[in-house]
Amino acid sequence: MRSLVDDALNFLKAHQSERGLVLLKEPASGNFVVRGVFGMAPDVLATQKPVALLLEKARHEGRACLVLDADQEPIFRTMVELLDFRSALCIPMVRESGEVIGVLYGDSERAAGVYSHSSLHRGEELCGELAERWNGTPAAALPPPPPKPPIAAVIAAVLALTAIGWGLARPASRPAPIPTAAPPLVTPQTARPETIAESFLREIRAHHFADAHRLLSFRLQEELPLSAFERRCVEWSQDDTNRWELQYRRVRVQESGDTFARFVVEPRQPDRAAWTWKLARQSDGWRIDEMPEGPFSRP
């Protein structure tokens, strides 16, 4: 099933991944085996804890993970010195029965925000298609595992892990990405409206309420002061269901212009309501100006 693996890896490359990995479940043993890889060693699951953590969530919990900025994610707080990526995407391939039969993983060290909720949505659609294709594929059609890396690469990996063990954070000796045109610096003043909306959700998920409040318009900050905003966020986040479903909200552009943009913040669960927010361009960039729906709106 080389075409299945190729389609998965091509999706990651098309979404600016610097590294990619495809795991597929062996029908006979039930073990997950690396069937496709680029930019990393096939044994990454055993040697890189942050990557292994995301893969385990996908394999055992069937949960897709979108990492917008690894440096700001609470899940990696105890392993910051081990991080060698900023953005990551990890999506399980799930059969209709609920069985996880594969995992698609990609990441990038280049910058935060390489992937978006739109990337996650497209990846979930692709993984659903791949799971259906895999259902009808006999075990004999599996491609052989990738060849083991040269001994020089193995030695280099061991040396790198030894350096990390001595407490070196983000070693400067990591391989540089393929030279490309430098992306423009994205700041709250220059970010596109969808980036502001996604950043707002990310700050709420991390309980950085003051940072999220700064992404509101001047008008909305006056109408919803920081103390009231924080109180509302804390009260809403105390509900485990609310906190869990917030992780899977996706921002979708509904309408966009030069001075305003309207977004729908879509839930993953069909029984949860979508939120419609409006962003306005003001002197310091795009900001959220109307939140008539959602837990962070004015009480």
C-alpha positions as a Python dict, from the first residue, in 0.01 Angstrom:
ca = {
    (1, 'M'): (0, 0, 0),
    (2, 'R'): (273, 238, -106),
    (3, 'S'): (22, 486, -247),
    (4, 'L'): (-146, 517, 95),
    (5, 'V'): (184, 601, 265),
    (6, 'D'): (286, 837, -16),
    (7, 'D'): (-47, 1024, 5),
    (8, 'A'): (0, 1070, 379),
    (9, 'L'): (358, 1197, 348),
    (10, 'N'): (270, 1425, 56),
    (11, 'F'): (-4, 1584, 267),
    (12, 'L'): (251, 1666, 536),
    (13, 'K'): (498, 1809, 286),
    (14, 'A'): (225, 2022, 127),
    (15, 'H'): (156, 2170, 471),
    (16, 'Q'): (519, 2279, 519),
    (17, 'S'): (625, 1992, 746),
    (18, 'E'): (1000, 1959, 791),
    (19, 'R'): (961, 1609, 934),
    (20, 'G'): (695, 1347, 882),
    (21, 'L'): (608, 998, 1002),
    (22, 'V'): (343, 738, 917),
    (23, 'L'): (266, 451, 1156),
    (24, 'L'): (49, 157, 1049),
    (25, 'K'): (-80, -129, 1262),
    (26, 'E'): (42, -479, 1172),
    (27, 'P'): (-267, -702, 1133),
    (28, 'A'): (-91, -1011, 1271),
    (29, 'S'): (87, -869, 1576),
    (30, 'G'): (-115, -555, 1646),
    (31, 'N'): (208, -356, 1674),
    (32, 'F'): (247, -13, 1516),
    (33, 'V'): (530, -2, 1263),
    (34, 'V'): (692, 294, 1086),
    (35, 'R'): (592, 266, 718),
    (36, 'G'): (700, 605, 590),
    (37, 'V'): (928, 881, 715),
    (38, 'F'): (1114, 1193, 606),
    (39, 'G'): (1340, 1434, 792),
    (40, 'M'): (1380, 1207, 1097),
    (41, 'A'): (1510, 865, 1196),
    (42, 'P'): (1254, 579, 1195),
    (43, 'D'): (1322, 511, 1567),
    (44, 'V'): (1207, 860, 1670),
    (45, 'L'): (924, 712, 1880),
    (46, 'A'): (1177, 566, 2122),
    (47, 'T'): (1427, 852, 2124),
    (48, 'Q'): (1225, 1175, 2134),
    (49, 'K'): (986, 1204, 2427),
    (50, 'P'): (773, 1498, 2300),
    (51, 'V'): (704, 1321, 1969),
    (52, 'A'): (639, 992, 2148),
    (53, 'L'): (387, 1166, 2376),
    (54, 'L'): (180, 1292, 2082),
    (55, 'L'): (198, 957, 1903),
    (56, 'E'): (84, 773, 2217),
    (57, 'K'): (-219, 999, 2253),
    (58, 'A'): (-315, 926, 1894),
    (59, 'R'): (-252, 551, 1917),
    (60, 'H'): (-412, 476, 2253),
    (61, 'E'): (-672, 752, 2289),
    (62, 'G'): (-761, 812, 1924),
    (63, 'R'): (-710, 1187, 1979),
    (64, 'A'): (-583, 1428, 1718),
    (65, 'C'): (-337, 1690, 1845),
    (66, 'L'): (-258, 2033, 1701),
    (67, 'V'): (43, 2214, 1849),
    (68, 'L'): (43, 2579, 1747),
    (69, 'D'): (346, 2673, 1961),
    (70, 'A'): (521, 2399, 2158),
    (71, 'D'): (704, 2655, 2373),
    (72, 'Q'): (369, 2774, 2510),
    (73, 'E'): (193, 2438, 2550),
    (74, 'P'): (145, 2326, 2913),
    (75, 'I'): (180, 1961, 2810),
    (76, 'F'): (549, 2016, 2728),
    (77, 'R'): (634, 2227, 3032),
    (78, 'T'): (837, 1950, 3198),
    (79, 'M'): (1033, 1866, 2883),
    (80, 'V'): (1116, 2203, 2726),
    (81, 'E'): (1482, 2108, 2693),
    (82, 'L'): (1382, 1808, 2478),
    (83, 'L'): (1174, 2003, 2228),
    (84, 'D'): (1306, 2017, 1874),
    (85, 'F'): (992, 2148, 1706),
    (86, 'R'): (764, 2451, 1739),
    (87, 'S'): (458, 2332, 1548),
    (88, 'A'): (319, 1979, 1523),
    (89, 'L'): (24, 1786, 1387),
    (90, 'C'): (-64, 1431, 1498),
    (91, 'I'): (-377, 1257, 1366),
    (92, 'P'): (-497, 898, 1417),
    (93, 'M'): (-639, 687, 1134),
    (94, 'V'): (-959, 547, 1283),
    (95, 'R'): (-1189, 281, 1142),
    (96, 'E'): (-1566, 313, 1171),
    (97, 'S'): (-1547, 61, 1457),
    (98, 'G'): (-1327, 305, 1649),
    (99, 'E'): (-1009, 102, 1608),
    (100, 'V'): (-695, 309, 1550),
    (101, 'I'): (-501, 147, 1265),
    (102, 'G'): (-245, 419, 1194),
    (103, 'V'): (-107, 761, 1283),
    (104, 'L'): (0, 1058, 1071),
    (105, 'Y'): (257, 1289, 1232),
    (106, 'G'): (432, 1603, 1106),
    (107, 'D'): (621, 1889, 1268),
    (108, 'S'): (829, 2197, 1198),
    (109, 'E'): (1103, 2373, 1390),
    (110, 'R'): (1087, 2680, 1168),
    (111, 'A'): (816, 2876, 1347),
    (112, 'A'): (502, 2865, 1555),
    (113, 'G'): (169, 2850, 1378),
    (114, 'V'): (285, 2646, 1077),
    (115, 'Y'): (-33, 2440, 1108),
    (116, 'S'): (-384, 2571, 1167),
    (117, 'H'): (-721, 2428, 1261),
    (118, 'S'): (-788, 2412, 889),
    (119, 'S'): (-479, 2189, 853),
    (120, 'L'): (-612, 1966, 1131),
    (121, 'H'): (-954, 1942, 965),
    (122, 'R'): (-806, 1849, 627),
    (123, 'G'): (-574, 1598, 792),
    (124, 'E'): (-864, 1432, 974),
    (125, 'E'): (-1053, 1404, 647),
    (126, 'L'): (-751, 1247, 477),
    (127, 'C'): (-691, 1004, 764),
    (128, 'G'): (-1055, 898, 746),
    (129, 'E'): (-1011, 822, 376),
    (130, 'L'): (-684, 638, 439),
    (131, 'A'): (-846, 426, 711),
    (132, 'E'): (-1118, 321, 465),
    (133, 'R'): (-858, 233, 203),
    (134, 'W'): (-659, 37, 458),
    (135, 'N'): (-967, -165, 554),
    (136, 'G'): (-965, -334, 214),
    (137, 'T'): (-591, -393, 193),
    (138, 'P'): (-447, -739, 271),
    (139, 'A'): (-144, -762, 496),
    (140, 'A'): (75, -876, 207),
    (141, 'A'): (33, -537, 38),
    (142, 'L'): (224, -358, 314),
    (143, 'P'): (548, -198, 198),
    (144, 'P'): (863, -304, 382),
    (145, 'P'): (982, -85, 670),
    (146, 'P'): (1226, 194, 576),
    (147, 'P'): (1595, 96, 589),
    (148, 'K'): (1785, 164, 908),
    (149, 'P'): (1979, 493, 911),
    (150, 'P'): (2355, 482, 845),
    (151, 'I'): (2572, 420, 1148),
    (152, 'A'): (2699, 779, 1130),
    (153, 'A'): (2344, 906, 1173),
    (154, 'V'): (2288, 674, 1470),
    (155, 'I'): (2607, 799, 1637),
    (156, 'A'): (2503, 1159, 1577),
    (157, 'A'): (2163, 1091, 1733),
    (158, 'V'): (2322, 933, 2040),
    (159, 'L'): (2557, 1230, 2083),
    (160, 'A'): (2265, 1471, 2051),
    (161, 'L'): (2064, 1284, 2314),
    (162, 'T'): (2367, 1279, 2546),
    (163, 'A'): (2398, 1656, 2513),
    (164, 'I'): (2031, 1697, 2596),
    (165, 'G'): (2079, 1478, 2901),
    (166, 'W'): (2335, 1729, 3030),
    (167, 'G'): (2069, 2001, 3022),
    (168, 'L'): (2137, 2182, 2697),
    (169, 'A'): (1819, 2357, 2585),
    (170, 'R'): (1752, 2375, 2212),
    (171, 'P'): (2107, 2288, 2096),
    (172, 'A'): (2241, 2514, 1825),
    (173, 'S'): (2389, 2215, 1639),
    (174, 'R'): (2055, 2088, 1510),
    (175, 'P'): (2036, 2057, 1133),
    (176, 'A'): (1920, 2376, 967),
    (177, 'P'): (1608, 2354, 747),
    (178, 'I'): (1643, 2371, 372),
    (179, 'P'): (1712, 2739, 286),
    (180, 'T'): (1400, 2918, 170),
    (181, 'A'): (1286, 3276, 155),
    (182, 'A'): (1260, 3405, 511),
    (183, 'P'): (895, 3429, 618),
    (184, 'P'): (779, 3773, 727),
    (185, 'L'): (780, 3838, 1099),
    (186, 'V'): (430, 3790, 1237),
    (187, 'T'): (335, 4013, 1529),
    (188, 'P'): (1, 4110, 1684),
    (189, 'Q'): (22, 4421, 1466),
    (190, 'T'): (78, 4236, 1136),
    (191, 'A'): (-103, 3904, 1194),
    (192, 'R'): (-396, 3809, 974),
    (193, 'P'): (-740, 3798, 1140),
    (194, 'E'): (-753, 3416, 1144),
    (195, 'T'): (-417, 3412, 1324),
    (196, 'I'): (-552, 3648, 1589),
    (197, 'A'): (-863, 3433, 1636),
    (198, 'E'): (-657, 3114, 1667),
    (199, 'S'): (-410, 3284, 1901),
    (200, 'F'): (-697, 3399, 2120),
    (201, 'L'): (-821, 3041, 2155),
    (202, 'R'): (-468, 2916, 2225),
    (203, 'E'): (-421, 3168, 2507),
    (204, 'I'): (-753, 3066, 2660),
    (205, 'R'): (-659, 2698, 2645),
    (206, 'A'): (-331, 2778, 2825),
    (207, 'H'): (-517, 2996, 3081),
    (208, 'H'): (-321, 3302, 2968),
    (209, 'F'): (-629, 3519, 3013),
    (210, 'A'): (-446, 3852, 3027),
    (211, 'D'): (-276, 3777, 2694),
    (212, 'A'): (-610, 3675, 2545),
    (213, 'H'): (-770, 3997, 2673),
    (214, 'R'): (-510, 4201, 2484),
    (215, 'L'): (-644, 4053, 2159),
    (216, 'L'): (-983, 4218, 2218),
    (217, 'S'): (-1062, 4552, 2056),
    (218, 'F'): (-1034, 4876, 2254),
    (219, 'R'): (-1413, 4895, 2267),
    (220, 'L'): (-1457, 4540, 2392),
    (221, 'Q'): (-1182, 4579, 2653),
    (222, 'E'): (-1373, 4874, 2799),
    (223, 'E'): (-1704, 4687, 2799),
    (224, 'L'): (-1547, 4366, 2933),
    (225, 'P'): (-1265, 4460, 3177),
    (226, 'L'): (-987, 4212, 3245),
    (227, 'S'): (-1117, 4114, 3591),
    (228, 'A'): (-1463, 4031, 3455),
    (229, 'F'): (-1312, 3854, 3154),
    (230, 'E'): (-1085, 3638, 3373),
    (231, 'R'): (-1370, 3553, 3609),
    (232, 'R'): (-1591, 3444, 3320),
    (233, 'C'): (-1314, 3232, 3165),
    (234, 'V'): (-1228, 3063, 3495),
    (235, 'E'): (-1591, 2981, 3571),
    (236, 'W'): (-1648, 2834, 3226),
    (237, 'S'): (-1321, 2637, 3228),
    (238, 'Q'): (-1404, 2467, 3558),
    (239, 'D'): (-1640, 2240, 3366),
    (240, 'D'): (-1438, 1943, 3236),
    (241, 'T'): (-1658, 1907, 2926),
    (242, 'N'): (-1615, 2272, 2833),
    (243, 'R'): (-1240, 2255, 2882),
    (244, 'W'): (-1206, 1937, 2676),
    (245, 'E'): (-1420, 2049, 2383),
    (246, 'L'): (-1237, 2382, 2365),
    (247, 'Q'): (-924, 2190, 2258),
    (248, 'Y'): (-1100, 2087, 1935),
    (249, 'R'): (-1269, 2411, 1835),
    (250, 'R'): (-1170, 2521, 1483),
    (251, 'V'): (-1173, 2872, 1341),
    (252, 'R'): (-1332, 2904, 997),
    (253, 'V'): (-1349, 3226, 795),
    (254, 'Q'): (-1708, 3314, 709),
    (255, 'E'): (-1654, 3661, 565),
    (256, 'S'): (-1349, 3885, 534),
    (257, 'G'): (-1284, 4240, 417),
    (258, 'D'): (-1029, 4518, 455),
    (259, 'T'): (-1155, 4637, 792),
    (260, 'F'): (-1364, 4352, 932),
    (261, 'A'): (-1380, 3972, 933),
    (262, 'R'): (-1640, 3726, 1058),
    (263, 'F'): (-1540, 3383, 1187),
    (264, 'V'): (-1726, 3074, 1297),
    (265, 'V'): (-1563, 2886, 1585),
    (266, 'E'): (-1681, 2534, 1511),
    (267, 'P'): (-1710, 2254, 1768),
    (268, 'R'): (-1607, 1898, 1702),
    (269, 'Q'): (-1915, 1754, 1872),
    (270, 'P'): (-2245, 1795, 1682),
    (271, 'D'): (-2436, 1870, 2004),
    (272, 'R'): (-2227, 2179, 2082),
    (273, 'A'): (-2315, 2518, 1937),
    (274, 'A'): (-2088, 2708, 1698),
    (275, 'W'): (-1978, 3060, 1795),
    (276, 'T'): (-1975, 3354, 1557),
    (277, 'W'): (-1717, 3626, 1624),
    (278, 'K'): (-1637, 3948, 1442),
    (279, 'L'): (-1287, 4096, 1416),
    (280, 'A'): (-1214, 4459, 1332),
    (281, 'R'): (-893, 4620, 1210),
    (282, 'Q'): (-784, 4898, 1444),
    (283, 'S'): (-465, 5103, 1477),
    (284, 'D'): (-265, 4818, 1632),
    (285, 'G'): (-390, 4541, 1403),
    (286, 'W'): (-680, 4296, 1389),
    (287, 'R'): (-870, 4246, 1715),
    (288, 'I'): (-1182, 4059, 1827),
    (289, 'D'): (-1462, 4315, 1839),
    (290, 'E'): (-1782, 4115, 1887),
    (291, 'M'): (-1842, 3789, 2077),
    (292, 'P'): (-2220, 3755, 2104),
    (293, 'E'): (-2177, 3379, 2141),
    (294, 'G'): (-1936, 3169, 2340),
    (295, 'P'): (-1821, 3156, 2702),
    (296, 'F'): (-1600, 3465, 2678),
    (297, 'S'): (-1870, 3708, 2570),
    (298, 'R'): (-2007, 3977, 2795),
    (299, 'P'): (-2220, 3832, 3077),
}
